[in-house]
Amino acid sequence: RKAGVWAFLFVALVLTAIPAIAVFAKLDLYTTLLGLQLGDLENEVPWVFDLSGNQNIPLIMICGSLISSSTEAIAACGQSGEYFVSLSDITINPDYLMLSFPVLSNLPELITVILVTGALVTIFTTVDGLILVMANTMTADVYKRLIRQKSPPGIQLFMNRFFIMLFAALAVLTTHYAVYNAEHFFTAAIALTAASLFPLTVCRIWMSETKGFEMGMSVLAAFVFTGSLLIMTIAGPDFVPNNGDETSLQIPGIVDQIQPISTGVLGAAVFFVVLAFVRFVEAMLKNLKKRDTANASA
C-alpha cells in the first residue's frame, strides 16, 4: 500500500509537469524562430538542425521539410535567404516535444533520461492496472460465476495469476506483430469501451434488475458490431490501413463523415437494442410457458 501511494504521487507529478513543460517548450520554439531570416538560422539557432533530422529527432519542420542547413531551409520554402520565418512555416511534432526540451534549454542529458523514465513509469503503471482489472474480472465474473462457483480461494488465486500472464503475453504479442499504429489502438479502445463498458455501467446503476444473460448477449453484440465497424473504417476488407479501400460512414443529409472513434456510440445503441430484444423474447417465452402450463392444468 505504501508503495502504491508513492507510485501514485510520482505518476501524478509526472502527469502534471509534462503538459506544462511541453507548453513552455512549444512557446519557446515559436518565440525564438519567428522573425528570423532563413539565411540566419545557422548563426542564430544552430540547434534547430539538431531537432530537424541531424540527430534523428524530427521535432521541427520548416516549410514542411526536415532541414540540416540553411540551404535546405531556403530550398524547402522556395524563398531567398532574406525571407522571414512565419508561423505557417513552422511545424512541431508533439510526440518529440518533451524529449527535445533539454536540448532547447541547454540542460544535461540526465534530464532527458528522467523525462523518459517518468513517461515509461506512467505507461507501465497504466498497463499494469488494466491487466490487473481484466484478470480480476475474468476470475470473479467468468471463472467463479460461470465455470466453477464453489472454487476454493487457492484455485481462484491461481486463475487470477494465470489471466495476468495471459493478458500480458497477449499485449506483448499484439505490440510486436500488429501493423496498426498507436492512434488506431487508442481509437479502438475508446470506441469499444463506449460500446460495452459504458452501457454495462448504466445497467448496473439505473437498470439493476437486468440479468447477467441479458447483459452478456448485449455486450457481445455491441462488441462484435463495433469491432466490425472499426476494422472496416480503419483497415478495410484487406486489413491494411490507409490504402483507400476503407469504408466511409456517413449519415444521409450530413456532409461530415462518422469518425472511427464515434462508432462506440453506435455500438452503445446496438447494446440497448439487443437488450430490449432479448427481454422481449424472454417475455414471450415466459408467456408461452405459462399458457402451456394453464392448458395442461385445464
C-alpha positions as a printed NumPy array, in Angstrom:
array([[  0.   ,   0.   ,   0.   ],
       [  2.806,   2.412,   0.811],
       [  4.495,   1.603,  -2.496],
       [  1.205,   2.218,  -4.289],
       [  0.794,   5.61 ,  -2.615],
       [  4.322,   6.686,  -3.554],
       [  3.866,   5.428,  -7.116],
       [  0.618,   7.378,  -7.4  ],
       [  2.312,  10.569,  -6.151],
       [  5.236,  10.274,  -8.566],
       [  2.953,   9.497, -11.518],
       [  0.774,  12.469, -10.589],
       [  3.853,  14.721, -10.544],
       [  4.928,  13.486, -13.972],
       [  1.453,  13.83 , -15.467],
       [  1.165,  17.348, -14.063],
       [  4.622,  18.53 , -15.082],
       [  4.795,  17.108, -18.622],
       [  1.969,  19.22 , -20.143],
       [  3.331,  22.376, -18.52 ],
       [  6.86 ,  21.685, -19.787],
       [  5.529,  20.885, -23.265],
       [  3.602,  24.158, -23.46 ],
       [  6.645,  26.104, -22.283],
       [  8.907,  24.368, -24.827],
       [  6.472,  24.999, -27.679],
       [  6.134,  28.677, -26.75 ],
       [  9.927,  28.966, -26.549],
       [ 10.299,  27.425, -30.015],
       [  7.818,  29.776, -31.655],
       [  9.143,  32.929, -29.985],
       [ 12.72 ,  32.005, -30.925],
       [ 12.147,  31.07 , -34.57 ],
       [  9.529,  33.62 , -35.584],
       [ 11.006,  36.641, -37.308],
       [ 14.357,  35.057, -38.148],
       [ 15.627,  35.052, -41.717],
       [ 16.296,  31.707, -43.363],
       [ 19.908,  32.641, -44.003],
       [ 20.496,  33.422, -40.323],
       [ 19.313,  30.07 , -38.939],
       [ 22.836,  28.608, -38.77 ],
       [ 24.172,  31.614, -36.888],
       [ 21.207,  32.4  , -34.629],
       [ 19.656,  28.986, -33.829],
       [ 22.04 ,  26.189, -34.91 ],
       [ 20.238,  23.75 , -32.607],
       [ 17.227,  23.799, -34.93 ],
       [ 19.081,  21.456, -37.275],
       [ 19.747,  19.004, -34.46 ],
       [ 15.984,  18.858, -33.904],
       [ 15.141,  18.61 , -37.585],
       [ 16.854,  15.42 , -38.673],
       [ 20.569,  15.743, -37.917],
       [ 20.312,  13.671, -34.741],
       [ 17.218,  11.637, -35.614],
       [ 14.838,  13.828, -33.574],
       [ 12.296,  15.026, -36.165],
       [ 10.78 ,  17.692, -33.951],
       [ 10.736,  20.74 , -36.224],
       [  9.855,  21.   , -39.892],
       [ 10.445,  24.199, -41.824],
       [  8.11 ,  24.67 , -44.774],
       [  7.061,  21.031, -44.458],
       [ 10.582,  19.56 , -44.644],
       [ 13.245,  18.349, -42.24 ],
       [ 16.321,  20.502, -42.69 ],
       [ 20.007,  20.18 , -41.798],
       [ 21.251,  23.534, -43.093],
       [ 20.074,  26.992, -44.087],
       [ 20.455,  25.983, -47.728],
       [ 17.909,  23.187, -47.288],
       [ 15.556,  25.577, -45.475],
       [ 15.787,  28.067, -48.355],
       [ 15.117,  25.289, -50.873],
       [ 12.157,  23.94 , -48.87 ],
       [ 10.49 ,  27.342, -48.629],
       [ 11.333,  28.351, -52.194],
       [ 12.421,  31.764, -50.976],
       [ 15.634,  33.722, -50.639],
       [ 17.841,  33.78 , -47.579],
       [ 16.282,  37.085, -46.532],
       [ 12.828,  35.5  , -46.144],
       [ 11.451,  35.824, -42.597],
       [ 10.144,  32.638, -40.982],
       [  6.394,  32.874, -40.284],
       [  4.052,  30.851, -38.114],
       [  2.722,  28.853, -41.065],
       [  6.272,  27.748, -41.957],
       [  6.874,  26.001, -38.615],
       [  5.55 ,  22.508, -37.891],
       [  6.22 ,  20.945, -34.497],
       [  5.852,  17.219, -33.874],
       [  4.254,  16.952, -30.405],
       [  5.464,  13.36 , -29.96 ],
       [  9.083,  14.565, -29.633],
       [  8.431,  17.813, -27.812],
       [  9.273,  16.542, -24.331],
       [ 12.421,  14.704, -25.42 ],
       [ 13.8  ,  17.831, -27.081],
       [ 13.167,  20.14 , -24.129],
       [ 16.64 ,  19.565, -22.561],
       [ 18.261,  20.427, -25.913],
       [ 16.265,  23.65 , -26.145],
       [ 17.198,  24.652, -22.595],
       [ 20.861,  23.528, -22.762],
       [ 20.268,  21.039, -19.961],
       [ 22.327,  17.852, -19.418],
       [ 21.208,  14.559, -20.968],
       [ 20.288,  13.309, -17.494],
       [ 17.145,  15.459, -17.7  ],
       [ 16.087,  13.601, -20.844],
       [ 16.662,  10.288, -19.069],
       [ 14.482,  11.438, -16.158],
       [ 11.693,  12.554, -18.501],
       [ 11.771,   9.269, -20.422],
       [ 11.788,   7.291, -17.172],
       [  8.78 ,   9.207, -15.889],
       [  6.897,   8.618, -19.133],
       [  7.709,   4.895, -19.063],
       [  6.61 ,   4.642, -15.419],
       [  3.315,   6.268, -16.324],
       [  2.765,   3.939, -19.277],
       [  3.656,   0.755, -17.401],
       [  1.575,   1.777, -14.384],
       [ -1.452,   2.237, -16.611],
       [ -0.871,  -1.069, -18.407],
       [ -0.32 ,  -2.86 , -15.099],
       [ -3.605,  -1.512, -13.732],
       [ -5.523,  -2.524, -16.852],
       [ -4.105,  -6.055, -16.802],
       [ -4.944,  -6.479, -13.107],
       [ -8.511,  -5.246, -13.646],
       [ -9.043,  -7.58 , -16.613],
       [ -7.592, -10.551, -14.724],
       [ -9.744,  -9.894, -11.66 ],
       [-12.832,  -9.526, -13.856],
       [-12.168, -12.793, -15.665],
       [-11.543, -14.609, -12.389],
       [-14.52 , -13.232, -10.448],
       [-17.164, -12.772, -13.142],
       [-16.315, -15.525, -15.625],
       [-14.479, -18.338, -13.857],
       [-16.117, -18.141, -10.432],
       [-19.669, -17.279, -11.51 ],
       [-19.998, -19.213, -14.764],
       [-17.478, -22.061, -14.666],
       [-16.842, -23.071, -11.05 ],
       [-18.914, -21.225,  -8.493],
       [-17.581, -23.107,  -5.465],
       [-13.917, -22.963,  -6.382],
       [-11.542, -22.693,  -3.377],
       [ -9.59 , -19.469,  -2.794],
       [ -6.304, -21.116,  -3.792],
       [ -7.663, -22.029,  -7.227],
       [ -9.08 , -18.53 ,  -7.679],
       [ -5.672, -17.044,  -6.882],
       [ -4.05 , -19.4  ,  -9.395],
       [ -6.575, -18.435, -12.099],
       [ -6.022, -14.765, -11.355],
       [ -2.277, -15.129, -11.888],
       [ -2.903, -17.224, -14.995],
       [ -5.066, -14.481, -16.535],
       [ -2.458, -11.85 , -15.621],
       [  0.243, -13.77 , -17.523],
       [ -2.166, -14.449, -20.391],
       [ -3.15 , -10.803, -20.859],
       [  0.47 ,  -9.663, -20.511],
       [  1.543, -12.143, -23.199],
       [ -1.291, -11.036, -25.478],
       [ -0.284,  -7.399, -25.001],
       [  3.341,  -8.164, -25.908],
       [  2.375, -10.189, -28.99 ],
       [ -0.075,  -7.544, -30.146],
       [  2.518,  -4.798, -29.749],
       [  5.152,  -6.83 , -31.598],
       [  3.138,  -8.144, -34.524],
       [  0.346,  -5.598, -35.026],
       [  0.651,  -3.379, -38.095],
       [ -1.55 ,  -0.576, -36.787],
       [ -0.151,   2.478, -35.077],
       [ -0.86 ,   3.755, -31.591],
       [ -3.575,   6.109, -32.824],
       [ -5.586,   3.183, -34.215],
       [ -5.296,   1.27 , -30.95 ],
       [ -6.377,   4.318, -28.985],
       [ -9.367,   4.803, -31.283],
       [-10.383,   1.152, -30.973],
       [-10.003,   1.201, -27.173],
       [-12.205,   4.276, -26.749],
       [-14.853,   3.001, -29.174],
       [-15.041,  -0.495, -27.658],
       [-15.188,   0.948, -24.146],
       [-18.05 ,   3.256, -25.102],
       [-19.908,   0.366, -26.724],
       [-19.533,  -2.15 , -23.891],
       [-18.379,  -0.855, -20.507],
       [-20.431,   2.344, -20.564],
       [-23.785,   0.572, -21.222],
       [-22.874,  -2.022, -18.599],
       [-22.29 ,   0.732, -16.054],
       [-25.653,   2.262, -16.942],
       [-27.357,  -1.1  , -16.435],
       [-25.648,  -1.638, -13.081],
       [-26.692,   1.771, -11.757],
       [-30.115,   2.511, -13.272],
       [-31.238,  -0.928, -14.504],
       [-30.149,  -3.177, -11.652],
       [-32.853,  -5.718, -12.479],
       [-31.046,  -6.624, -15.706],
       [-29.978, -10.264, -15.733],
       [-26.463, -11.457, -16.444],
       [-27.548, -13.331, -19.559],
       [-29.219, -10.218, -20.969],
       [-26.152,  -8.068, -20.381],
       [-23.853, -10.757, -21.759],
       [-25.757, -11.051, -25.036],
       [-25.955,  -7.268, -25.367],
       [-22.239,  -6.761, -24.711],
       [-21.333,  -9.49 , -27.189],
       [-23.498,  -7.949, -29.914],
       [-22.201,  -4.423, -29.259],
       [-18.586,  -5.61 , -29.159],
       [-18.848,  -7.548, -32.423],
       [-20.741,  -4.721, -34.153],
       [-18.29 ,  -2.023, -33.06 ],
       [-15.253,  -4.182, -33.784],
       [-16.506,  -4.874, -37.305],
       [-17.088,  -1.175, -37.944],
       [-13.613,  -0.333, -36.639],
       [-11.99 ,  -2.869, -38.934],
       [-13.9  ,  -1.622, -41.981],
       [-13.314,   2.087, -41.257],
       [ -9.649,   1.816, -40.222],
       [ -8.263,  -1.047, -42.309],
       [-10.892,  -2.084, -44.84 ],
       [-11.592,  -5.608, -46.118],
       [ -7.893,  -6.327, -46.754],
       [ -6.91 ,  -5.368, -43.153],
       [ -4.356,  -2.835, -44.459],
       [ -4.926,   0.75 , -43.275],
       [ -4.607,   3.868, -45.409],
       [ -4.752,   2.207, -48.817],
       [ -8.057,   3.728, -49.958],
       [-10.476,   0.819, -49.511],
       [-11.695,   1.811, -46.019],
       [-15.44 ,   2.132, -45.502],
       [-16.821,   5.652, -45.114],
       [-19.666,   6.027, -42.61 ],
       [-21.977,   8.936, -43.246],
       [-25.446,   9.961, -42.104],
       [-27.721,  10.928, -45.038],
       [-28.056,  14.677, -45.312],
       [-24.886,  15.393, -43.297],
       [-21.635,  16.23 , -45.064],
       [-19.239,  15.235, -42.273],
       [-18.275,  11.576, -42.042],
       [-18.58 ,   9.487, -38.906],
       [-15.099,   9.053, -37.472],
       [-13.972,   5.565, -36.336],
       [-13.782,   6.704, -32.713],
       [-17.504,   7.58 , -32.888],
       [-18.505,   4.011, -33.727],
       [-18.668,   3.382, -29.995],
       [-21.852,   5.477, -29.861],
       [-23.423,   3.237, -32.499],
       [-22.265,   0.194, -30.552],
       [-23.896,   1.522, -27.375],
       [-27.144,   1.926, -29.314],
       [-26.839,  -1.685, -30.507],
       [-26.328,  -2.752, -26.881],
       [-29.664,  -1.321, -25.76 ],
       [-31.492,  -2.536, -28.894],
       [-30.266,  -6.09 , -28.305],
       [-31.098,  -5.785, -24.607],
       [-34.676,  -4.798, -25.444],
       [-34.944,  -7.636, -27.98 ],
       [-33.639, -10.251, -25.515],
       [-36.083,  -9.049, -22.879],
       [-38.916,  -9.219, -25.407],
       [-38.006, -12.792, -26.388],
       [-37.737, -13.838, -22.742],
       [-41.139, -12.3  , -22.009],
       [-42.678, -14.118, -24.994],
       [-41.187, -17.449, -23.916],
       [-42.391, -16.872, -20.366],
       [-45.942, -16.178, -21.561],
       [-45.898, -19.261, -23.773],
       [-44.72 , -21.365, -20.856],
       [-47.5  , -20.008, -18.659],
       [-50.05 , -20.7  , -21.392],
       [-48.84 , -24.268, -21.812],
       [-48.975, -24.791, -18.051],
       [-52.505, -23.383, -17.904],
       [-53.651, -25.609, -20.785],
       [-52.098, -28.662, -19.177],
       [-53.861, -27.881, -15.892],
       [-57.18 , -27.441, -17.677]])
